[in-house]
Coordinates of N, CA and C in Angstrom, one line a residue:
M26 N 13.7 -20.1 3.1 CA 14.4 -18.8 2.9 C 13.2 -17.7 3.1
Q27 N 13.6 -16.6 3.9 CA 12.9 -15.7 4.1 C 13.6 -14.0 3.8
L28 N 12.8 -13.2 3.4 CA 13.2 -11.9 3.3 C 12.7 -11.0 4.5
L29 N 13.8 -10.4 5.1 CA 13.3 -9.6 6.3 C 13.6 -8.3 6.2
F30 N 12.4 -7.3 6.1 CA 12.5 -6.1 5.9 C 12.5 -5.0 6.9
L31 N 13.5 -4.4 7.5 CA 13.6 -3.5 8.4 C 13.2 -2.0 7.9
I32 N 11.8 -1.6 8.3 CA 11.0 -0.4 8.1 C 11.2 0.7 9.1
G33 N 11.6 1.7 8.9 CA 11.6 2.9 9.8 C 11.8 4.1 9.3
V34 N 11.4 5.4 9.8 CA 11.6 6.6 9.5 C 13.1 6.9 9.8
E35 N 13.9 7.8 9.3 CA 15.4 7.7 9.6 C 15.5 8.3 11.1
G36 N 16.2 7.9 11.8 CA 16.6 8.2 13.1 C 15.8 7.1 14.0
T37 N 15.2 6.2 13.6 CA 14.4 5.3 14.4 C 15.1 4.1 15.1
G38 N 16.4 3.7 14.4 CA 17.3 2.7 14.9 C 17.8 1.8 13.8
H39 N 17.9 2.3 12.5 CA 18.6 1.5 11.6 C 19.9 1.0 12.0
H40 N 20.8 2.1 12.7 CA 22.3 1.7 12.9 C 22.2 1.0 14.2
M41 N 21.2 1.1 14.9 CA 21.1 0.1 16.3 C 20.8 -1.3 15.7
M42 N 19.9 -1.4 14.8 CA 19.6 -2.9 14.2 C 20.7 -3.5 13.4
G43 N 21.4 -2.5 12.7 CA 22.6 -3.0 12.0 C 23.6 -3.7 13.0
R44 N 23.8 -3.1 14.1 CA 24.8 -3.6 15.0 C 24.2 -5.0 15.6
V45 N 22.8 -5.0 16.1 CA 22.2 -6.1 16.5 C 22.5 -7.3 15.7
L46 N 22.2 -7.0 14.3 CA 22.3 -8.1 13.2 C 23.5 -8.3 12.4
S47 N 24.7 -7.5 13.2 CA 26.0 -7.5 12.5 C 26.4 -8.9 12.4
G48 N 26.2 -10.0 13.4 CA 26.6 -11.3 13.3 C 26.1 -12.1 12.1
Y49 N 25.0 -11.6 11.4 CA 24.4 -12.3 10.4 C 25.2 -11.7 9.1
K50 N 25.8 -10.6 9.2 CA 26.5 -10.2 7.9 C 27.9 -10.9 7.3
T51 N 28.3 -11.6 8.3 CA 29.4 -12.6 8.1 C 29.0 -14.1 8.0
R52 N 27.5 -14.4 8.1 CA 27.2 -15.9 8.2 C 26.8 -16.4 6.6
P53 N 27.3 -17.5 6.3 CA 27.2 -17.9 4.7 C 25.8 -18.1 4.5
D54 N 24.8 -18.3 5.3 CA 23.5 -18.2 4.9 C 22.6 -17.2 4.8
S55 N 23.3 -15.7 5.1 CA 22.5 -14.5 5.2 C 23.1 -13.6 4.1
I56 N 22.4 -12.5 3.5 CA 23.0 -11.5 2.7 C 22.2 -10.4 3.0
V57 N 22.8 -8.9 3.1 CA 22.3 -7.9 3.6 C 22.2 -7.1 2.3
E58 N 20.9 -6.4 1.7 CA 20.9 -5.6 0.6 C 21.4 -6.4 -0.5
G59 N 20.7 -7.4 -1.2 CA 21.5 -8.2 -2.1 C 20.9 -7.5 -3.3
R60 N 21.2 -8.4 -4.4 CA 20.9 -7.6 -5.8 C 19.7 -7.1 -6.2
W61 N 18.5 -7.3 -5.1 CA 17.2 -6.7 -5.6 C 17.3 -5.3 -5.0
H62 N 18.2 -5.0 -4.1 CA 18.2 -3.7 -3.4 C 18.2 -2.8 -4.6
D63 N 19.5 -2.4 -5.4 CA 19.4 -1.4 -6.3 C 18.5 -1.2 -7.3
L64 N 17.9 -2.5 -7.8 CA 16.7 -2.6 -8.7 C 15.6 -1.8 -8.0
L65 N 15.4 -2.1 -6.9 CA 14.0 -1.5 -6.3 C 14.3 0.0 -5.9
L66 N 15.5 0.2 -5.5 CA 16.0 1.8 -5.2 C 15.6 2.7 -6.4
E67 N 16.1 2.1 -7.8 CA 15.9 2.9 -8.8 C 14.4 2.8 -9.4
R68 N 13.8 1.9 -9.1 CA 12.4 2.1 -9.2 C 11.5 3.0 -8.5
W69 N 11.8 3.2 -7.2 CA 11.4 4.0 -6.5 C 12.0 5.6 -6.5
N70 N 12.9 5.8 -7.3 CA 13.6 7.0 -7.4 C 12.6 8.0 -8.3
Y71 N 12.0 8.8 -8.2 CA 10.8 9.6 -8.7 C 11.6 10.3 -9.8
E72 N 12.9 10.6 -9.7 CA 13.5 11.4 -10.6 C 14.0 10.5 -11.9
S73 N 13.9 9.4 -11.7 CA 14.4 8.4 -13.0 C 13.4 7.4 -13.2
C74 N 12.1 7.3 -12.6 CA 11.4 6.2 -12.6 C 10.6 6.1 -13.9
L75 N 10.3 7.5 -14.4 CA 9.6 7.4 -15.8 C 10.5 7.1 -16.9
K76 N 11.7 7.4 -16.8 CA 12.7 7.3 -17.8 C 12.9 5.5 -18.0
C77 N 13.0 5.0 -16.6 CA 13.2 3.5 -16.8 C 11.8 2.8 -16.9
Y78 N 10.8 3.4 -16.6 CA 9.3 2.7 -16.5 C 8.4 3.6 -17.1
P79 N 8.5 4.0 -18.6 CA 7.6 4.8 -19.2 C 6.1 4.3 -19.1
V80 N 5.2 5.3 -18.9 CA 3.7 5.1 -18.7 C 3.2 4.4 -19.8
S81 N 3.6 4.4 -21.0 CA 3.0 3.7 -22.1 C 3.4 2.3 -22.1
S82 N 4.3 1.8 -21.3 CA 4.8 0.4 -21.4 C 4.7 0.0 -19.8
L83 N 4.3 0.7 -19.0 CA 4.4 0.4 -17.5 C 4.1 -1.2 -17.2
G84 N 3.0 -1.8 -17.9 CA 2.8 -3.2 -17.4 C 3.8 -4.0 -18.0
F85 N 4.3 -3.7 -19.0 CA 5.3 -4.4 -19.7 C 6.7 -4.5 -18.7
K86 N 7.0 -3.5 -18.2 CA 8.2 -3.2 -17.4 C 7.9 -3.6 -16.1
E87 N 6.8 -3.5 -15.4 CA 6.6 -4.2 -14.3 C 6.7 -5.6 -14.4
K88 N 6.2 -6.4 -15.3 CA 6.4 -7.7 -15.3 C 7.9 -8.3 -15.6
S89 N 8.5 -7.4 -16.4 CA 10.1 -7.5 -16.6 C 10.8 -7.3 -15.2
L90 N 10.6 -6.4 -14.4 CA 11.1 -6.3 -13.2 C 10.7 -7.5 -12.1
K91 N 9.5 -7.8 -12.2 CA 9.0 -9.1 -11.3 C 9.7 -9.9 -11.8
D92 N 10.1 -10.4 -12.9 CA 10.7 -11.6 -13.5 C 12.1 -11.5 -13.2
E93 N 12.9 -10.3 -13.1 CA 14.1 -10.2 -12.8 C 14.4 -10.6 -11.3
L94 N 13.5 -9.9 -10.4 CA 13.5 -10.3 -9.1 C 13.2 -11.7 -8.5
K95 N 12.3 -12.5 -9.5 CA 12.1 -13.8 -9.2 C 13.4 -14.5 -9.6
A96 N 14.2 -14.3 -10.8 CA 15.5 -14.8 -11.0 C 16.5 -14.7 -10.0
I97 N 16.7 -13.4 -9.2 CA 17.7 -13.0 -8.2 C 17.5 -14.0 -7.0
I98 N 15.8 -14.0 -6.6 CA 15.6 -14.7 -5.4 C 15.8 -16.5 -5.7
K99 N 15.6 -16.8 -6.8 CA 15.9 -18.2 -7.2 C 17.2 -18.4 -7.1
E100 N 18.1 -17.8 -7.6 CA 19.6 -17.8 -7.5 C 20.0 -17.8 -6.0
Y101 N 19.6 -16.9 -5.1 CA 19.8 -17.1 -3.8 C 19.4 -18.4 -3.0
E102 N 18.4 -18.9 -3.3 CA 17.5 -20.0 -2.7 C 18.6 -21.3 -3.3
E103 N 19.0 -21.1 -4.6 CA 19.8 -22.3 -5.1 C 21.2 -22.4 -4.3
A104 N 21.7 -21.1 -3.9 CA 23.0 -20.8 -3.2 C 22.8 -21.3 -1.7
H105 N 21.5 -21.8 -1.2 CA 20.9 -22.1 0.0 C 21.1 -20.9 1.1
Y106 N 21.1 -19.9 0.4 CA 20.7 -18.9 1.6 C 19.3 -18.9 2.4
L107 N 19.4 -18.5 3.6 CA 18.2 -18.5 4.4 C 17.8 -17.1 4.7
N108 N 18.3 -16.1 4.9 CA 17.8 -15.1 5.5 C 18.4 -13.8 4.3
L109 N 17.5 -13.2 4.0 CA 17.5 -12.0 2.8 C 17.3 -10.6 3.8
F110 N 18.3 -10.0 3.9 CA 17.8 -8.6 4.8 C 17.7 -7.2 4.0
E111 N 16.8 -6.6 4.2 CA 16.6 -5.2 3.4 C 16.4 -4.2 4.7
Y112 N 17.3 -3.0 4.6 CA 17.5 -2.0 5.4 C 17.1 -0.8 4.9
T113 N 16.4 -0.4 3.8 CA 16.2 0.8 3.5 C 15.4 1.7 4.4
S114 N 16.0 3.3 4.6 CA 15.1 3.8 5.5 C 14.3 4.6 4.8
F115 N 13.3 5.5 5.5 CA 12.4 6.3 4.9 C 12.7 7.8 5.4
P116 N 13.2 8.6 4.7 CA 13.6 8.4 3.2 C 14.9 7.8 3.2
Y117 N 15.3 7.8 1.9 CA 16.7 7.1 1.6 C 17.5 8.2 0.6
D118 N 18.7 8.1 0.9 CA 19.8 8.6 0.1 C 19.4 10.3 -0.1
Q119 N 20.2 11.0 -1.1 CA 19.8 12.4 -1.2 C 19.2 12.7 -2.4
P120 N 18.5 13.8 -2.7 CA 18.2 14.8 -1.5 C 17.1 14.1 -0.4
R121 N 17.5 14.4 0.7 CA 16.3 13.8 1.9 C 14.9 14.4 1.7
E122 N 14.1 13.9 0.7 CA 12.8 14.5 0.5 C 11.7 13.4 1.1
A123 N 10.5 13.9 1.4 CA 9.6 12.8 1.9 C 9.3 11.9 1.0
L124 N 9.3 12.3 -0.3 CA 8.9 11.3 -1.4 C 9.9 10.1 -1.7
R125 N 11.2 10.3 -1.3 CA 12.5 9.5 -1.7 C 12.3 8.3 -0.6
R126 N 11.2 7.5 -0.9 CA 11.1 6.3 0.3 C 10.6 5.1 -0.5
P127 N 10.8 4.1 0.0 CA 10.2 2.8 -0.4 C 8.7 2.5 -0.6
D128 N 8.3 2.0 -1.5 CA 6.9 1.8 -1.8 C 6.6 0.2 -1.2
I129 N 6.0 0.2 0.0 CA 6.0 -1.0 0.8 C 4.6 -1.9 -0.2
L130 N 3.8 -1.2 -0.4 CA 2.7 -1.9 -1.2 C 3.3 -2.4 -2.5
E131 N 4.1 -1.9 -3.4 CA 4.6 -2.4 -4.7 C 5.7 -3.5 -4.1
F132 N 6.2 -3.3 -3.2 CA 7.3 -4.2 -2.6 C 6.5 -5.8 -2.3
H133 N 5.8 -5.5 -1.7 CA 4.9 -6.5 -1.3 C 4.2 -7.2 -2.5
D134 N 3.7 -6.5 -3.2 CA 3.0 -7.1 -4.4 C 4.1 -7.8 -5.6
L135 N 5.2 -7.3 -5.5 CA 6.5 -7.9 -6.3 C 6.8 -9.3 -5.7
L136 N 7.1 -9.2 -4.4 CA 7.9 -10.4 -4.0 C 7.0 -11.1 -3.0
N137 N 5.7 -11.0 -2.6 CA 5.1 -11.7 -1.7 C 4.8 -13.2 -2.2
D138 N 4.4 -13.3 -3.5 CA 4.3 -14.7 -3.7 C 5.7 -15.6 -4.5
I139 N 6.9 -14.7 -4.2 CA 8.2 -15.3 -4.5 C 8.7 -15.7 -3.2
I140 N 8.6 -15.2 -2.3 CA 9.5 -15.4 -1.0 C 8.7 -14.8 0.3
E141 N 8.9 -15.7 1.3 CA 8.3 -15.4 2.6 C 8.9 -13.9 3.0
I142 N 8.3 -13.1 3.4 CA 8.4 -11.6 3.8 C 7.9 -11.5 5.1
K143 N 8.6 -10.7 6.1 CA 8.3 -10.4 7.4 C 8.9 -9.2 7.6
Y144 N 7.9 -8.1 8.0 CA 8.6 -6.7 8.3 C 8.6 -6.3 9.5
L145 N 9.8 -5.8 10.0 CA 10.0 -5.2 11.3 C 10.0 -3.7 11.2
V146 N 8.9 -3.2 12.0 CA 8.8 -1.8 11.8 C 9.4 -0.9 13.2
M147 N 10.4 -0.3 13.0 CA 11.0 0.5 13.9 C 10.2 1.9 14.3
Y148 N 10.0 1.9 15.9 CA 9.2 3.3 16.3 C 10.3 3.8 17.2
R149 N 10.5 5.2 17.1 CA 11.0 5.9 18.3 C 10.2 7.1 18.5
N150 N 10.4 7.6 19.6 CA 9.7 9.0 19.7 C 10.1 10.0 18.8
P151 N 9.4 10.7 18.2 CA 9.5 11.5 16.9 C 10.4 12.6 17.3
I152 N 10.3 13.1 18.5 CA 11.2 13.9 18.7 C 12.6 13.8 18.7
T153 N 13.1 12.6 19.4 CA 14.4 12.2 19.3 C 14.9 11.8 18.0
A154 N 13.9 11.3 17.1 CA 14.3 10.5 16.0 C 14.6 11.9 14.9
T155 N 13.7 12.8 15.1 CA 14.0 14.0 14.2 C 15.2 14.7 14.6
Y156 N 15.3 14.9 15.9 CA 16.8 15.5 16.3 C 18.0 14.6 15.7
S157 N 17.7 13.3 15.6 CA 18.9 12.5 15.3 C 19.2 12.7 14.3
A158 N 18.3 13.0 13.1 CA 18.8 13.3 11.9 C 19.2 14.6 11.6
V159 N 19.0 15.5 12.3 CA 19.4 17.0 12.3 C 20.7 17.1 12.8
R160 N 21.1 16.2 13.9 CA 22.5 16.1 14.6 C 23.4 15.5 13.6
R161 N 23.0 14.7 12.6 CA 24.1 14.0 11.9 C 23.8 14.7 10.4
N162 N 23.2 16.0 10.5 CA 23.3 16.7 9.1 C 22.7 16.4 8.0
F163 N 21.6 15.3 8.3 CA 20.9 15.4 7.3 C 20.1 16.2 6.2
T164 N 19.9 17.3 7.4 CA 19.4 18.6 6.9 C 19.9 19.6 8.1
D165 N 19.6 21.1 7.7 CA 19.9 22.0 8.8 C 18.7 22.6 9.0
N166 N 17.6 22.3 8.6 CA 16.3 22.7 8.7 C 15.3 22.0 9.6
I167 N 15.3 22.1 10.7 CA 14.6 21.3 11.7 C 13.2 21.1 11.3
Y168 N 12.5 22.3 10.8 CA 11.2 22.1 10.3 C 11.0 21.2 9.3
L169 N 12.0 21.1 8.3 CA 11.6 20.2 7.2 C 11.9 18.8 7.7
Q170 N 12.9 18.7 8.6 CA 13.1 17.1 9.1 C 11.8 16.8 10.0
A171 N 11.3 17.6 10.5 CA 10.1 17.1 11.4 C 8.8 16.8 10.4
K172 N 8.8 17.5 9.2 CA 7.8 17.4 8.3 C 8.0 16.2 7.6
I173 N 9.3 15.9 7.5 CA 9.6 14.7 6.7 C 9.3 13.4 7.7
A174 N 9.6 13.5 8.8 CA 9.4 12.5 10.0 C 7.9 12.3 9.9
E175 N 7.0 13.2 10.0 CA 5.6 13.2 10.1 C 5.1 12.4 9.1
S176 N 5.5 12.8 7.7 CA 5.0 12.2 6.5 C 5.2 10.8 6.5
N177 N 6.5 10.5 6.7 CA 6.8 8.9 6.7 C 6.3 8.1 7.7
Y178 N 5.8 8.7 9.0 CA 5.3 7.8 10.2 C 4.0 7.6 9.5
I179 N 3.0 8.7 8.9 CA 1.8 8.3 8.3 C 1.9 7.5 7.4
Y180 N 2.8 7.7 6.3 CA 2.9 6.9 5.0 C 3.0 5.5 5.7
I181 N 4.1 5.1 6.3 CA 4.3 3.7 6.6 C 3.0 3.1 7.4
E182 N 2.6 3.7 8.1 CA 1.3 3.3 9.0 C -0.1 3.0 7.9
R183 N 0.1 3.8 7.0 CA -1.3 3.8 6.0 C -0.8 2.6 5.0
Q184 N 0.3 2.4 4.7 CA 0.7 1.5 3.6 C 0.6 0.2 4.1
L185 N 1.2 0.1 5.5 CA 0.9 -1.4 6.1 C -0.2 -1.6 6.5
S186 N -1.3 -0.8 6.8 CA -2.7 -1.0 7.1 C -3.4 -1.8 6.0
Q187 N -2.5 -1.6 4.8 CA -3.4 -2.3 3.7 C -2.9 -3.6 3.5
I188 N -1.9 -4.2 4.4 CA -1.7 -5.3 4.4 C -1.6 -6.2 5.6
S189 N -2.1 -7.6 5.6 CA -2.6 -8.2 6.8 C -1.3 -8.2 8.0
P190 N -1.9 -8.0 9.3 CA -0.8 -7.9 10.4 C 0.0 -9.0 10.6
T191 N -0.3 -10.1 9.9 CA 0.6 -11.4 10.0 C 2.0 -11.2 9.4
Y192 N 2.1 -10.0 8.7 CA 3.3 -10.0 8.0 C 4.3 -8.9 8.8
Y193 N 3.6 -8.4 9.9 CA 4.6 -7.1 10.5 C 4.6 -7.3 11.9
R194 N 5.4 -6.6 12.5 CA 5.4 -6.4 13.9 C 6.1 -4.9 14.1
T195 N 5.8 -4.2 15.3 CA 6.7 -3.0 15.4 C 7.6 -3.1 16.7
L196 N 8.7 -2.4 16.7 CA 9.7 -2.4 17.7 C 10.1 -1.2 18.1
H197 N 10.2 -1.0 19.5 CA 10.2 0.3 19.8 C 11.6 0.6 20.2
F198 N 12.5 1.5 19.5 CA 13.8 1.8 19.9 C 14.1 2.0 21.5
E199 N 13.4 2.9 22.0 CA 13.6 2.9 23.5 C 13.3 1.6 24.3
D200 N 12.5 0.8 24.1 CA 12.2 -0.4 24.6 C 13.4 -1.5 24.4
F201 N 13.7 -1.5 23.4 CA 14.9 -2.2 23.0 C 16.1 -2.0 23.8
L202 N 16.5 -0.8 23.9 CA 17.8 -0.4 24.6 C 17.6 -0.7 25.9
D203 N 16.2 -0.5 26.4 CA 16.0 -0.7 28.0 C 16.4 -2.0 28.4
D204 N 15.8 -3.0 27.6 CA 15.8 -4.5 27.8 C 16.4 -5.3 26.5
P205 N 17.5 -5.3 26.1 CA 17.8 -6.0 24.8 C 17.6 -7.5 24.8
Q206 N 17.8 -7.9 26.0 CA 17.7 -9.4 26.1 C 16.3 -9.7 25.9
Y207 N 15.6 -9.1 26.4 CA 14.0 -9.5 26.6 C 13.5 -9.3 24.9
Y208 N 13.8 -8.1 24.5 CA 13.3 -7.9 23.2 C 14.2 -8.4 22.0
G209 N 15.2 -8.6 22.4 CA 16.1 -9.5 21.3 C 15.5 -11.2 21.3
Q210 N 15.1 -11.5 22.3 CA 14.4 -12.9 22.3 C 13.2 -12.8 21.3
K211 N 12.4 -11.9 21.7 CA 11.0 -11.7 21.0 C 11.5 -11.3 19.5
L212 N 12.5 -10.5 19.1 CA 12.9 -10.4 17.7 C 13.3 -11.8 17.1
A213 N 14.3 -12.5 17.8 CA 14.7 -13.8 17.4 C 13.6 -14.7 17.0
A214 N 12.5 -14.7 17.8 CA 11.5 -15.5 17.7 C 10.5 -15.1 16.5
W215 N 10.4 -13.7 16.3 CA 9.6 -13.4 15.1 C 10.2 -13.3 13.7
W216 N 11.6 -13.1 13.8 CA 12.2 -13.3 12.5 C 13.0 -14.7 12.4
N217 N 12.6 -15.6 13.2 CA 13.3 -17.0 13.2 C 14.8 -16.9 12.9
L218 N 15.4 -16.1 14.0 CA 16.7 -15.9 13.9 C 17.4 -16.8 15.2
D219 N 18.5 -16.8 15.0 CA 19.4 -17.4 16.3 C 19.7 -16.4 17.4
Y220 N 19.1 -16.5 18.4 CA 19.3 -15.4 19.4 C 20.6 -15.3 20.0
E221 N 21.6 -16.2 20.0 CA 23.0 -16.2 20.4 C 23.7 -15.5 19.4
T222 N 23.4 -15.5 18.1 CA 24.1 -14.5 17.1 C 23.8 -13.2 17.3
I223 N 22.5 -12.6 17.9 CA 22.3 -11.4 18.1 C 22.5 -10.9 19.3
E224 N 22.7 -11.9 20.3 CA 22.9 -11.5 21.8 C 24.3 -11.0 21.8
N225 N 25.3 -11.4 21.0 CA 26.7 -11.1 21.1 C 26.9 -9.5 20.8
S226 N 25.8 -8.8 20.1 CA 26.1 -7.5 20.0 C 25.8 -6.4 20.9
F227 N 25.0 -7.0 22.1 CA 24.2 -6.3 23.2 C 25.3 -5.3 24.0
P228 N 26.4 -5.9 24.4 CA 27.4 -5.1 25.2 C 28.0 -3.7 24.2
K229 N 28.0 -3.9 23.0 CA 28.2 -2.8 22.1 C 27.3 -1.6 21.9
L230 N 25.8 -2.0 22.4 CA 25.0 -1.1 22.3 C 25.0 0.2 23.3
R231 N 24.6 1.4 22.9 CA 24.8 2.5 24.0 C 23.5 3.3 23.6
K232 N 22.9 3.7 24.9 CA 21.8 4.7 24.7 C 22.2 5.9 24.3
P233 N 21.5 6.4 23.4 CA 22.0 8.0 23.0 C 21.4 9.0 24.1
A234 N 21.7 10.2 24.3 CA 21.5 11.2 25.2 C 20.0 11.5 25.4
G235 N 19.1 11.3 24.3 CA 17.7 11.6 24.4 C 17.3 13.1 24.5
F236 N 16.3 13.3 25.3 CA 16.0 14.7 25.5 C 17.2 15.6 25.9
S237 N 17.8 15.1 26.7 CA 18.8 15.9 27.3 C 20.0 16.4 26.2
G238 N 19.8 15.6 25.2 CA 21.0 16.0 24.3 C 20.4 17.0 23.2
I239 N 19.3 17.6 23.5 CA 18.7 18.5 22.4 C 18.7 19.8 23.0
P240 N 19.3 20.7 22.3 CA 19.4 22.1 22.5 C 17.9 22.7 23.0
E241 N 17.8 23.5 23.7 CA 16.6 24.1 24.5 C 15.7 24.5 23.3
N242 N 15.9 25.4 22.3 CA 15.2 25.8 21.2 C 14.7 25.0 20.4
S243 N 15.5 24.0 20.1 CA 15.1 22.8 19.3 C 14.0 22.0 19.7
L244 N 14.3 21.5 21.1 CA 13.5 20.6 21.8 C 12.1 21.5 22.1
H245 N 12.0 22.8 22.4 CA 10.9 23.4 22.6 C 10.2 23.4 21.1
F246 N 10.8 23.7 19.9 CA 10.1 23.6 19.0 C 9.4 22.0 18.6
L247 N 10.3 21.3 18.6 CA 9.9 19.7 18.4 C 8.7 19.3 19.6
E248 N 8.7 19.5 20.5 CA 7.5 19.3 21.5 C 6.4 20.0 21.1
S249 N 6.2 21.3 20.5 CA 5.5 22.0 20.0 C 4.8 21.3 18.7
F250 N 5.7 20.8 18.0 CA 5.3 20.3 16.7 C 4.5 18.7 16.7
F251 N 5.4 18.1 17.6 CA 4.9 16.9 17.8 C 3.7 16.7 19.1
N252 N 2.8 17.6 19.0 CA 1.6 17.6 20.0 C 0.8 16.3 20.0
E253 N 0.1 16.1 20.9 CA -0.8 14.9 20.9 C -1.6 14.5 19.6
K254 N -2.1 15.8 19.3 CA -3.1 15.7 17.9 C -2.3 15.1 16.8
R255 N -1.2 15.7 16.6 CA -0.4 15.2 15.5 C 0.3 13.9 15.7
L256 N 0.5 13.5 16.9 CA 1.0 12.1 17.2 C -0.2 10.9 17.0
S257 N -1.5 11.6 17.1 CA -2.6 10.7 17.0 C -2.9 10.1 15.6
Q258 N -2.1 10.8 14.9 CA -2.2 10.5 13.3 C -1.7 9.0 13.0
W259 N -0.9 8.4 13.9 CA -0.1 7.2 13.5 C 0.2 6.3 14.9
K260 N 0.1 7.2 16.0 CA 0.5 6.5 17.3 C -0.1 5.0 17.6
D261 N -1.4 5.0 17.4 CA -2.2 3.7 17.9 C -1.5 2.6 16.9
F262 N -1.3 2.8 15.6 CA -0.7 1.8 14.8 C 0.6 1.2 15.4
Y263 N 1.5 2.1 15.8 CA 2.9 1.6 16.3 C 3.1 1.0 17.7
Y264 N 1.8 1.2 18.4 CA 1.7 0.6 19.7 C 0.6 -0.8 19.7
K265 N -0.1 -0.9 18.9 CA -1.2 -1.9 18.5 C -0.4 -2.9 18.1
H266 N 0.7 -2.9 17.3 CA 1.1 -4.3 16.6 C 2.8 -4.5 17.3
K267 N 3.0 -4.1 18.6 CA 4.2 -4.3 19.1 C 4.7 -5.6 19.1
I268 N 5.9 -6.0 18.8 CA 6.6 -7.3 18.8 C 6.4 -7.8 20.3

């Protein structure tokens, strides 16, 4: 049994991969965002974390959380599940703030000795990723969304850099849409999935408008914001570990 965590800044391909993996949602050997999901989102919610995990008893509460996760994983194992999928985006839910995001290091520490984990890290040009979130009304402040994207690109790179590269690979949104057969096979090999199950979704994939779909003023701002110096904060990581 394996836990497969799809990691990525919002706008980098969670919905695309949801379609690609849609065949697994109905398979009896797989489950998407199981009972561990809400437990961890509550843990990472900075508005309620200290209420649920007071500093004075943090060690005890952390042990309790790990025990609860261990019991959930054991239950799924006994039910003969093979694939557990986690889809949480960076950030998640409302309000869409840079800090409302999963803690990869804590996730890894809590679960790595309980179940095999593999992280698939989505990457997309930050200009189109940022505007995708604005277009979907996550926020009407394009500067705020650009800062949220920047913060999370750096955050993901920094956290995963503390974990062995054997646990993760990056998949580029544009590459996958350009050649889903090639990258679908590589994805299936990395995640030990059935290629035919994901291949059936490829005819449903549609390329977004890309740069041509961004209003001129917004495009000018985003091109100025995401300059080469800013991109250099994280770009090497996302290209070095490509699937």
